[in-house]
CSV table of C-alpha atoms in Angstrom, one decimal:
chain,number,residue,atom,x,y,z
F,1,UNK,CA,-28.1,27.8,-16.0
F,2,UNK,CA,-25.1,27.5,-14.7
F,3,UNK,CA,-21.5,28.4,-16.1
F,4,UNK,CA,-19.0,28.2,-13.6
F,5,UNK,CA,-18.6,24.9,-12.1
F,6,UNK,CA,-15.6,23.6,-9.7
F,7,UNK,CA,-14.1,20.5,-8.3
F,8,UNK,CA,-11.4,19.5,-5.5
F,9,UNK,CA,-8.8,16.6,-6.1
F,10,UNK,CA,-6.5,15.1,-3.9
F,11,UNK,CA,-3.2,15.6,-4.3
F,12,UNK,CA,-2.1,12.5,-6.2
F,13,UNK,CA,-4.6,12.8,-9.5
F,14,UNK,CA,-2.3,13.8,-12.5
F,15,UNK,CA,-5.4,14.5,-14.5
F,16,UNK,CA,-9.4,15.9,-14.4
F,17,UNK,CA,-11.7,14.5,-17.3
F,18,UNK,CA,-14.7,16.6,-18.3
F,19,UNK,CA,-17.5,15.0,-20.3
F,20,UNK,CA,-18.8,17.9,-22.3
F,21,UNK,CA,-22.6,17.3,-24.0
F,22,UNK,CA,-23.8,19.5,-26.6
F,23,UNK,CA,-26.0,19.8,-29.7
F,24,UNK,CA,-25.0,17.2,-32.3
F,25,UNK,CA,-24.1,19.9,-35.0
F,26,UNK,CA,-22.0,21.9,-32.2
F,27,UNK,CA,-18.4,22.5,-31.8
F,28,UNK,CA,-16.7,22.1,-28.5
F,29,UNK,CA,-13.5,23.4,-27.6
F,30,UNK,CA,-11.7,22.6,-24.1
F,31,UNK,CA,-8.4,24.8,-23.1
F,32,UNK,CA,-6.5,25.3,-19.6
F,33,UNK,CA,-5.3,28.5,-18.4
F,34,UNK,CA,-1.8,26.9,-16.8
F,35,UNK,CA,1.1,25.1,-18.3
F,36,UNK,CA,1.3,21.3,-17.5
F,37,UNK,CA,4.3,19.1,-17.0
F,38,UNK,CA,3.8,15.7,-17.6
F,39,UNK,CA,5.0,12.0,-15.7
F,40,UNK,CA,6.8,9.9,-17.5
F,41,UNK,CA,9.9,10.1,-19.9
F,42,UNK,CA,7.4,10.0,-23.5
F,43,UNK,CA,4.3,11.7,-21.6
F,44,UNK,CA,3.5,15.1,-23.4
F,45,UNK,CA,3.5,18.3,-21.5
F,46,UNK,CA,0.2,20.8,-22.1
F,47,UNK,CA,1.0,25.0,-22.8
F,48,UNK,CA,-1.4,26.8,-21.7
F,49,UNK,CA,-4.6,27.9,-23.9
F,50,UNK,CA,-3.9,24.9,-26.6
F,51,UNK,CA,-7.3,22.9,-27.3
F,52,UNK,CA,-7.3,19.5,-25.6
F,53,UNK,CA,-7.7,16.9,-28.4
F,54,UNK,CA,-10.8,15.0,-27.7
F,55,UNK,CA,-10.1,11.1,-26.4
F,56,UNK,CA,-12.7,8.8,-28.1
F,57,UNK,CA,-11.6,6.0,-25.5
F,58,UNK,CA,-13.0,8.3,-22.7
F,59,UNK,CA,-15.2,10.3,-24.0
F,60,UNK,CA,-14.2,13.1,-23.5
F,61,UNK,CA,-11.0,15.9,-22.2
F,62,UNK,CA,-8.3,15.3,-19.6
F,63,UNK,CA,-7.4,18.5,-18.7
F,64,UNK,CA,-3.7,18.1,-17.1
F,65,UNK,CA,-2.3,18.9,-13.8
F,66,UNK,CA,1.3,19.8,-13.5
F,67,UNK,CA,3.2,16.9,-12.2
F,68,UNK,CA,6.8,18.8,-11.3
F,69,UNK,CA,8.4,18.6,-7.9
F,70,UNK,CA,7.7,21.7,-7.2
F,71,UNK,CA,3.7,21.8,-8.3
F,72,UNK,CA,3.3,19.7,-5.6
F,73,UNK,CA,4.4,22.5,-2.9
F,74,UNK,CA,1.6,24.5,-3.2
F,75,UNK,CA,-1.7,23.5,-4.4
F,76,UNK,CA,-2.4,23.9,-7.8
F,77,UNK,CA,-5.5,25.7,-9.4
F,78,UNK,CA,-5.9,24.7,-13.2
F,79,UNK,CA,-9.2,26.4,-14.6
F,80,UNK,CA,-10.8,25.0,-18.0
F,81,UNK,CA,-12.6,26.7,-20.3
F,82,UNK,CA,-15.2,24.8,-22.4
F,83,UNK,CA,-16.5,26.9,-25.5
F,84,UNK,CA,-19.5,25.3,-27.3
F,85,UNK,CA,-20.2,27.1,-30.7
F,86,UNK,CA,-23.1,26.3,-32.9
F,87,UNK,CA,-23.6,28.4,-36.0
F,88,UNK,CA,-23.5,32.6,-34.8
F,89,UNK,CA,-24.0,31.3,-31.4
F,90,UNK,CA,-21.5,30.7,-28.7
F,91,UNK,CA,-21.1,30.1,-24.6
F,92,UNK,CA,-18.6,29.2,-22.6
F,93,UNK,CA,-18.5,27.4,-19.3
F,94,UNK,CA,-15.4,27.4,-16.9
F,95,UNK,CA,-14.5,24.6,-14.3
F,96,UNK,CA,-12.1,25.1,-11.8
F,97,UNK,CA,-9.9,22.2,-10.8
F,98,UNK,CA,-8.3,22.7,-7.3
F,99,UNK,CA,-5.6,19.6,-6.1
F,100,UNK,CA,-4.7,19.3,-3.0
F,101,UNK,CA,-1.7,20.4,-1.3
F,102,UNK,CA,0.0,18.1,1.8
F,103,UNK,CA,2.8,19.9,2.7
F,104,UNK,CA,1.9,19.9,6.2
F,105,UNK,CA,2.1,16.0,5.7
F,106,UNK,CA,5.2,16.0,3.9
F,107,UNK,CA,6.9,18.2,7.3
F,108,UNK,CA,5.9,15.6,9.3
F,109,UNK,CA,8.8,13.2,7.8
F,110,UNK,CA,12.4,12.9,8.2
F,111,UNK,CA,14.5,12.2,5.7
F,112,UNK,CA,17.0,10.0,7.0
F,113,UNK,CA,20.0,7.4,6.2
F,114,UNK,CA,21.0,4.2,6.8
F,115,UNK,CA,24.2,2.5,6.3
F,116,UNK,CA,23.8,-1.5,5.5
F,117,UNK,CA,26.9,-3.2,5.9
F,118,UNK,CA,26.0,-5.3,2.9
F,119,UNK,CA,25.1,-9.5,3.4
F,120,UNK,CA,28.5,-11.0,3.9
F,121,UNK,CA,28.3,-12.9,0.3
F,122,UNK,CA,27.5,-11.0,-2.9
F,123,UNK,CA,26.1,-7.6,-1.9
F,124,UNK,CA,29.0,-5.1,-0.6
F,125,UNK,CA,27.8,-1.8,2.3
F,126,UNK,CA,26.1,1.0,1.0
F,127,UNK,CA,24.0,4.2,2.4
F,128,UNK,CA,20.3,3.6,2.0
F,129,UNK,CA,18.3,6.7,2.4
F,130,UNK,CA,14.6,6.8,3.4
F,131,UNK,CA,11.6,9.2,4.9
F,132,UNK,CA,10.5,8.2,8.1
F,133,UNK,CA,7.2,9.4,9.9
F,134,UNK,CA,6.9,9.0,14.2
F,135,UNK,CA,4.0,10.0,16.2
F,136,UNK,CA,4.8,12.8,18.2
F,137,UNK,CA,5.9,11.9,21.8
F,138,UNK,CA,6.5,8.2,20.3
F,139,UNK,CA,9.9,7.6,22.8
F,140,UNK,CA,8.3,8.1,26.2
F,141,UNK,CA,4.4,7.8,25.3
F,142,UNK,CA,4.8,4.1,27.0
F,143,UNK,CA,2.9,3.1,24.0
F,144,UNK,CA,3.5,0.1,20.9
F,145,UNK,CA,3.0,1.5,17.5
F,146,UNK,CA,2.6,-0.7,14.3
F,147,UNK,CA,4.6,0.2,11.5
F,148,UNK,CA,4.5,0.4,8.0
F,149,UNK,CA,7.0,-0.3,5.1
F,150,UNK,CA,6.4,1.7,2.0
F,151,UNK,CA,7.7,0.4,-1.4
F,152,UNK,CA,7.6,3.1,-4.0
F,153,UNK,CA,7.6,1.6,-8.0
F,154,UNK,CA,10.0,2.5,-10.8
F,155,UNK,CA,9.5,6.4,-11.1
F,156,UNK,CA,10.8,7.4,-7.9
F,157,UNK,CA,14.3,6.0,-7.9
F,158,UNK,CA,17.8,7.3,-8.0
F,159,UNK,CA,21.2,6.6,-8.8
F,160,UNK,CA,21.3,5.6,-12.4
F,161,UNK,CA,21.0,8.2,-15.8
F,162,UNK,CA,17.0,9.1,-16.4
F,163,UNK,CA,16.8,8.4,-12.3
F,164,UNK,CA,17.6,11.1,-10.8
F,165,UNK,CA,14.4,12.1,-8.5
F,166,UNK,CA,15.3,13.6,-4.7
F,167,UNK,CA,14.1,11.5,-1.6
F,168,UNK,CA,11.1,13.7,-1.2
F,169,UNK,CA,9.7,12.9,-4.2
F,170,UNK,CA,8.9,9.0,-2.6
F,171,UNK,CA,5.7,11.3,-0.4
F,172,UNK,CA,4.7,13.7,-3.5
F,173,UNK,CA,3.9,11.7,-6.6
F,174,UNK,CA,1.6,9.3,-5.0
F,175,UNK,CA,0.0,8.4,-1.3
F,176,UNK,CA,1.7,5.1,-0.4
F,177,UNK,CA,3.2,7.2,2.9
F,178,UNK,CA,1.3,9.6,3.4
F,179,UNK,CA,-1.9,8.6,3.4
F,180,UNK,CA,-1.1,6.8,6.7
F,181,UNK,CA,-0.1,9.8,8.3
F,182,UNK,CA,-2.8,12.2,7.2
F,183,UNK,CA,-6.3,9.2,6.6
F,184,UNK,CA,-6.1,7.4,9.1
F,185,UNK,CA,-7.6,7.8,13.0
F,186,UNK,CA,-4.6,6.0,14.4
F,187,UNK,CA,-0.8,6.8,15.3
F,188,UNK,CA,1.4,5.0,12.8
F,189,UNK,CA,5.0,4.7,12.4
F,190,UNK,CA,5.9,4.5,8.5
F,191,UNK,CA,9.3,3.7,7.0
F,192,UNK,CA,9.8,4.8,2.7
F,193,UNK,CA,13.2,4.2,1.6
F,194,UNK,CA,14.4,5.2,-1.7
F,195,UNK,CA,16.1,2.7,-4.5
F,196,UNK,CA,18.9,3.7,-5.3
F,197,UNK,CA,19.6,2.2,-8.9
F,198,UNK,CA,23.8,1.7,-8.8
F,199,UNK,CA,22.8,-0.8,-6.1
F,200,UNK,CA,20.2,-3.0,-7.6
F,201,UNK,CA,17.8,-3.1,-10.5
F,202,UNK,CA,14.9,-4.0,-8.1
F,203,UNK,CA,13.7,-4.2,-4.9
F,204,UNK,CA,13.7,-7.9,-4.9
F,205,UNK,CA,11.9,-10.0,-7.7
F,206,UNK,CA,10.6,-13.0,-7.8
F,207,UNK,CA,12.4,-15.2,-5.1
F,208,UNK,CA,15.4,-13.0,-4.4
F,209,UNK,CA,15.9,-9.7,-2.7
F,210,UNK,CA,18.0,-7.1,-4.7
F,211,UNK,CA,20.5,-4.6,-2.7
F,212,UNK,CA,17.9,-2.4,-1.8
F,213,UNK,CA,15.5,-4.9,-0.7
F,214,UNK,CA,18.2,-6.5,1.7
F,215,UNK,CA,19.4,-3.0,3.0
F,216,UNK,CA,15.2,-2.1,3.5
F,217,UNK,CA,14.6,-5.3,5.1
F,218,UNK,CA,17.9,-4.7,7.7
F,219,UNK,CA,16.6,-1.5,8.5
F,220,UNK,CA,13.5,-2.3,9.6
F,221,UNK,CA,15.0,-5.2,11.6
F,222,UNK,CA,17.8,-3.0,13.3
F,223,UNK,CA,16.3,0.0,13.4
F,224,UNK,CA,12.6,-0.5,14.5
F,225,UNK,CA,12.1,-4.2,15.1
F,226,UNK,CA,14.3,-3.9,18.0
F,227,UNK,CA,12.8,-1.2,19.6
F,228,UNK,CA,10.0,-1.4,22.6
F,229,UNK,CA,7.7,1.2,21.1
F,230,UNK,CA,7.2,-0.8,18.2
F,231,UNK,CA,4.0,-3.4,17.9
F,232,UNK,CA,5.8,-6.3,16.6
F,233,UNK,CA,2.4,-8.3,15.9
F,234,UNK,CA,1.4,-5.1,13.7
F,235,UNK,CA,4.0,-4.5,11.2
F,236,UNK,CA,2.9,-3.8,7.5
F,237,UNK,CA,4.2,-3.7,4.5
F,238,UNK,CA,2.6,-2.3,1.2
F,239,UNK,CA,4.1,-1.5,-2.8
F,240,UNK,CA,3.4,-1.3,-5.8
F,241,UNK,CA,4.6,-1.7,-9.3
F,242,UNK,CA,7.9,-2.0,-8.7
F,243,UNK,CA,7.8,-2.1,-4.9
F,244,UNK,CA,4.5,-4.9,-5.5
F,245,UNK,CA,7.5,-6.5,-6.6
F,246,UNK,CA,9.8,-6.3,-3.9
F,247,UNK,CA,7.1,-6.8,-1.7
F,248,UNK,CA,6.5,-10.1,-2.9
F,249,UNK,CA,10.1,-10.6,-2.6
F,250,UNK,CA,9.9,-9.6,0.8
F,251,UNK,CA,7.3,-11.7,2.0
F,252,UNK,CA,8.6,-15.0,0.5
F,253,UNK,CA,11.8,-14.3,2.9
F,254,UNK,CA,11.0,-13.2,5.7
F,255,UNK,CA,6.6,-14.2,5.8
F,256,UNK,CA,6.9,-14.2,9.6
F,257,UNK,CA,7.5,-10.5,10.0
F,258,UNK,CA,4.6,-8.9,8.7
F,259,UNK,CA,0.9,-9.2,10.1
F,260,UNK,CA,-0.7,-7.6,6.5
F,261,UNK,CA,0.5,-6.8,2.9
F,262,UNK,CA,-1.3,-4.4,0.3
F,263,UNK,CA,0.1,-4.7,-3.0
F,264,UNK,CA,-0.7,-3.4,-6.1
F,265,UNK,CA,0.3,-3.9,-10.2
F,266,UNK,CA,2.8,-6.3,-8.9
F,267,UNK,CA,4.6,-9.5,-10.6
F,268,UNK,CA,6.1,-12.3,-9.8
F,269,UNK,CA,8.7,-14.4,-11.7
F,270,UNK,CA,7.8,-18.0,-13.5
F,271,UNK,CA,9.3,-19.9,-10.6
F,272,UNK,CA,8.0,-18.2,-7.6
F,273,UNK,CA,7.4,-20.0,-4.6
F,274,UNK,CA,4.1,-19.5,-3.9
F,275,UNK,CA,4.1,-21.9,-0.7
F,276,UNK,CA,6.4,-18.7,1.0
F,277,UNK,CA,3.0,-16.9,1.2
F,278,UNK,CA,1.1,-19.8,3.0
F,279,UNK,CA,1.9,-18.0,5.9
F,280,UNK,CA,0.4,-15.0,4.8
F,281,UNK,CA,-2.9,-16.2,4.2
F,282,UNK,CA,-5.8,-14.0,4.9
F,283,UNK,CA,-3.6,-11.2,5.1
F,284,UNK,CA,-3.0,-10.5,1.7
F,285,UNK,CA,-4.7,-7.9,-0.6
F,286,UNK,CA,-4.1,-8.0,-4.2
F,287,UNK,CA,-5.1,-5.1,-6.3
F,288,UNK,CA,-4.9,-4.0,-9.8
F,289,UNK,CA,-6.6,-2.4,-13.4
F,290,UNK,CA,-7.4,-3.8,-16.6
F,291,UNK,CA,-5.3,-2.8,-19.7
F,292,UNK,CA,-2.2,-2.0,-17.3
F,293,UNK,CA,0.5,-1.0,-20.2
F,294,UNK,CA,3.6,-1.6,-17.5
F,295,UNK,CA,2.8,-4.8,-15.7
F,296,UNK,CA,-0.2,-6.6,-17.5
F,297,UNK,CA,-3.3,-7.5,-15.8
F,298,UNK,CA,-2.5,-11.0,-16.9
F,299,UNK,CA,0.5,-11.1,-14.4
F,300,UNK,CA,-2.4,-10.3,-11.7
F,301,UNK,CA,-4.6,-13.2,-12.9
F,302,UNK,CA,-1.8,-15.6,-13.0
F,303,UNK,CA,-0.8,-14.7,-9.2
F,304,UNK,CA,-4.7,-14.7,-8.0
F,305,UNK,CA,-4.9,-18.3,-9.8
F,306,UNK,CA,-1.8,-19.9,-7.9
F,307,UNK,CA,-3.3,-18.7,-5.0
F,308,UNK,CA,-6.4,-19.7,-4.9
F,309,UNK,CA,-5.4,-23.4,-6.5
F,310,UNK,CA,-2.6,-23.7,-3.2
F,311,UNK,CA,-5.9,-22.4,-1.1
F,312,UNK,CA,-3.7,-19.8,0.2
F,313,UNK,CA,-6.9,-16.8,0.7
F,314,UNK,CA,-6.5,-13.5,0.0
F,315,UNK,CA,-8.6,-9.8,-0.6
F,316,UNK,CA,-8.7,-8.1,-4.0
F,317,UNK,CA,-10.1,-4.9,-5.4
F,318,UNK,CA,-9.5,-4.6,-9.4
F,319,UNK,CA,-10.3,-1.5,-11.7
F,320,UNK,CA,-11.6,-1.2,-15.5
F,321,UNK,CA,-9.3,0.8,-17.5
F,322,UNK,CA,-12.1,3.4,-17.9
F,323,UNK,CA,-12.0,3.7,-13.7
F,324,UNK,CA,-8.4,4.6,-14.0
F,325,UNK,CA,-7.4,6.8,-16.9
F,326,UNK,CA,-4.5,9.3,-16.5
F,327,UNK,CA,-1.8,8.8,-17.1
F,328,UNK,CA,-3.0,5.1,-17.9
F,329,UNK,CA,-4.7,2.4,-15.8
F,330,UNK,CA,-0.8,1.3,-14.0
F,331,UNK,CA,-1.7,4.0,-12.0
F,332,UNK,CA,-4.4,2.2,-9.8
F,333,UNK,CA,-2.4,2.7,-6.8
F,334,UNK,CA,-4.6,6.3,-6.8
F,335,UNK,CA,-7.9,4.4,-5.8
F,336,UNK,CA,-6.3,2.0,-3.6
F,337,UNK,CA,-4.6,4.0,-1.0
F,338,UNK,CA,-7.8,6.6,-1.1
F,339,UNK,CA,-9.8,3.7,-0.3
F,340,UNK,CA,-10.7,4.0,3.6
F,341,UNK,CA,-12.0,0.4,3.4
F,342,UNK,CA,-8.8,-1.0,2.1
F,343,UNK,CA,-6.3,1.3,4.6
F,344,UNK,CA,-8.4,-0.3,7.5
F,345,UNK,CA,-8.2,-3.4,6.8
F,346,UNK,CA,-4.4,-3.8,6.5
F,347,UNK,CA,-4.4,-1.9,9.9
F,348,UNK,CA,-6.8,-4.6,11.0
F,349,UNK,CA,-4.5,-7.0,10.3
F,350,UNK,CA,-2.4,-8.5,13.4
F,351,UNK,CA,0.3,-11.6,13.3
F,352,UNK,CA,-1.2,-14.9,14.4
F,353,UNK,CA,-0.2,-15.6,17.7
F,354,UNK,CA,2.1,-19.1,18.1
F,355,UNK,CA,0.2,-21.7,20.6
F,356,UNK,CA,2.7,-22.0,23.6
F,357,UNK,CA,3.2,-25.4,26.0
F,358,UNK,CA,1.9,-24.6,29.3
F,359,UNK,CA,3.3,-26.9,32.8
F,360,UNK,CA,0.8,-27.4,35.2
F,361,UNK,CA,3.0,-25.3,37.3
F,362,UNK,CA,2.9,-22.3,35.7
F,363,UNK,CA,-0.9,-23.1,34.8
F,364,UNK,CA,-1.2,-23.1,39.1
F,365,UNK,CA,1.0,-19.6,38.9
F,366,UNK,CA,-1.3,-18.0,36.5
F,367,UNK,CA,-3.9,-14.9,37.7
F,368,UNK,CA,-7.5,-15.8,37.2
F,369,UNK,CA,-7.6,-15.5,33.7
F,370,UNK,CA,-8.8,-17.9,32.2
F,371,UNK,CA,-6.3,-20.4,29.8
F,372,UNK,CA,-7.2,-22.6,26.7
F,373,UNK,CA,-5.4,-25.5,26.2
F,374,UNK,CA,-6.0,-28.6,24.3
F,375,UNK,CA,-5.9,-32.5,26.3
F,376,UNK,CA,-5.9,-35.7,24.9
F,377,UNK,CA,-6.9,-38.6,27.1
F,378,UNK,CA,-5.7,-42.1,27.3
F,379,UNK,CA,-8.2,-42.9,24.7
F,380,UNK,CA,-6.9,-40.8,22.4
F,381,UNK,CA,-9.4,-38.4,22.4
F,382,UNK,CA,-8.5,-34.6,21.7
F,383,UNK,CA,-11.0,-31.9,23.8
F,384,UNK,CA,-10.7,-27.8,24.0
F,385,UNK,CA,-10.2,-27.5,27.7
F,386,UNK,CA,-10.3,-23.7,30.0
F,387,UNK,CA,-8.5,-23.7,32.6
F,388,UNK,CA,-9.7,-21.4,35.5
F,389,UNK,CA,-7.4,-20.2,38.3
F,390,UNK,CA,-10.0,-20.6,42.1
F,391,UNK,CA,-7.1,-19.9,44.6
F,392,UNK,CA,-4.0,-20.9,45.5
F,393,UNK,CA,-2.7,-24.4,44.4
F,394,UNK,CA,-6.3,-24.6,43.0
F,395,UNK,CA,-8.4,-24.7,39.5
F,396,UNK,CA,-11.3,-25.7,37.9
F,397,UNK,CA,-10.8,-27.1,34.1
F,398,UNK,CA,-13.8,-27.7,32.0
F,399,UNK,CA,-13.8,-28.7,28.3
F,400,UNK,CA,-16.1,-30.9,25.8
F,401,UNK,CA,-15.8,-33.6,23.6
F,402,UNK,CA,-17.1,-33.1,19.9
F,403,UNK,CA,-20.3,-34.8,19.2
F,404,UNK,CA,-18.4,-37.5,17.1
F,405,UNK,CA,-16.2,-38.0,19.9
F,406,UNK,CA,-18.7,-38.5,22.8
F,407,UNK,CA,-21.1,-41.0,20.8
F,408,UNK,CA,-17.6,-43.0,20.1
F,409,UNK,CA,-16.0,-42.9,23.3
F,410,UNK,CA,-15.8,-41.9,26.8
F,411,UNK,CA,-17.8,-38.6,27.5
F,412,UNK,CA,-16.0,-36.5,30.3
């Protein structure tokens, strides 16, 4: 039988929950051998060797992990013990819960500012500070790198009373920016600027951009849409909560920029334009949990249905509130960024390429690959042509009519 038992986290889970079975008439008692220090303003911290209170919702004991800055420097061992006593008779069982350190990960990023000289209209200059991650030999590897735009939620602002976290705390709390740096078998460039809350309330909401969301937006124009090592047909953008938000915002201004969006526990506001994300169709993905205390699953089903009644398509993943526990099912950001399946399919993600007039001079210019093009004839009728370069001043074009079209009309 055994007694010791132990698990590995990643570095993002806040809390471990252990389903304890014993004899009906038995008592079970769970304590933790470290002090805990709890997210949130109202969460409640855990002192070391105080019995966890059982959770009937669960099932069973979430045995904290500390959630300070500094916990998340080092990786952090928390080791449960789990007594069972029923009548003379006692045995206790230990579990070992090791989370995850990614320093290493958190190195890899600058922390950088940016000054934004403000719109010109309502929103004055200010210094907009961000992490940035580049691939190592990025500047002269002759190579075009997609980038991605982070948007952190609520809990990792600044600038205002009870906001007070440092920049680095955007990469520790939760894998929006570094999971694309450390999970994925690619070379990404990703952008995670921090809100500063004596400049706006929000990222953007709804159909406006706040301050922030204007001075993120600029950056990523100025500062890496302008630049040739960027892929500008592979530029991402992903939030959530609060940055789900903004990045709704984002995309109903500017839907041409980005090739993919991954949002999660986002809202929108009762007179969003939902036509701004026609553009984006196919290359959205929606997640979310049931029972979400912060921003209702409701607000997820209400987006979802506009969607799909405008036909604009779109992926989703959603989570019971069983699935995602600790603190409390808002937090289903945890799942999503973990998910390989969803990380690969935003980076699958490219802009659609814009159909471009062709002269039959440049046609005649072109090497010998091959050209699609669409013809309409005298008749009116529309075929798919390819043109074919054979030699100088020379092509071969061959297309087809649809079947409607051939038993109607002329046949080529």
């Amino acid at each position: 039988e055994t007694d010791t038992y132990s698990v590995n986290v990643q570095s993002d889970i806040y809390g471990v929950l252990i389903k304890a079975e014993a004899p009906k008439n038995a008592t079970v008692t769970v304590t933790a051998d470290k002090d805990a220090y709890a997210y949130g303003k109202t969460a409640k911290n855990y002192e070391e060797g105080t019995p966890i209170e059982y959770d009937e919702t669960l099932g069973g004991y979430v045995v904290m992990l500390d959630q300070t800055l500094e916990g998340y420097d080092s990786e952090f061992v928390q080791t449960a013990t789990i007594k069972v006593e029923n009548g003379n008779k006692s045995k206790e069982y230990k579990v070992t819960i090791t989370r995850a350190c990614d320093a290493e990960t958190y190195a890899k990023f600058k922390e950088m500012s940016y000054e934004y000289a403000g719109n010109g209209d309502d929103v004055s200059g200010f210094t907009l500070n961000y992490n940035v991650y580049y691939p190592e030999g990025y500047e002269t590897s002759g190579k075009k790198y997609p980038v991605i735009l982070a948007l952190h939620g609520d809990g990792q602002s600044t600038g205002a009373e009870g906001y007070t976290q440092p920049l680095s705390m955007v990469l520790k709390r939760y894998q929006m920016a570094t999971t694309w740096v450390k999970d994925v078998d690619e070379d990404v460039i990703v952008i995670a600027p921090q809100e500063d809350k004596s400049q706006s309330t929000y990222w953007g909401y709804g159909n406006e951009l706040g301050a922030c969301g204007l001075a993120a937006y600029d950056l990523l124009e100025k500062e890496f849409l302008s630049k040739d090592y960027v892929d500008k047909d592979r530029v991402y953008i992903t939030g959530l909560s609060l940055g789900g938000m903004g990045t709704y915002a984002m995309l109903e201004n500017h839907p041409d920029t980005f090739a993919g969006a991954l949002i999660d526990a986002g809202a929108v506001s009762d007179d969003y334009n939902y036509e701004g994300l026609r553009a984006m169709s196919g290359r959205l993905y929606i997640c979310h949990a049931e029972g979400d205390p912060s921003v209702p699953y409701s607000s997820y089903e209400t987006i979802t249905s506009k969607l799909k009644e405008l036909g604009i398509e779109y992926k989703t993943t959603t989570w019971t509130a069983e699935e995602v526990f600790y603190p409390h099912p808002h937090f289903s950001w945890t799942p999503m960024y973990a998910s390989e399946d969803i990380r690969n399919w935003l980076l699958s993600q490219r802009l659609p390429q814009t159909e471009e007039e062709i002269t039959a001079e440049e046609m005649l210019e072109t090497t010998e690959e091959a050209v699609s093009f669409e013809y309409t004839d005298g008749f009116g009728y529309t075929s798919d042509l390819v043109y074919t370069s054979t030699g100088e001043n020379t092509a071969t074009i061959t297309g087809q009519y649809t079947e409607d079209e051939v038993e109607s009309g002329p046949a080529m």
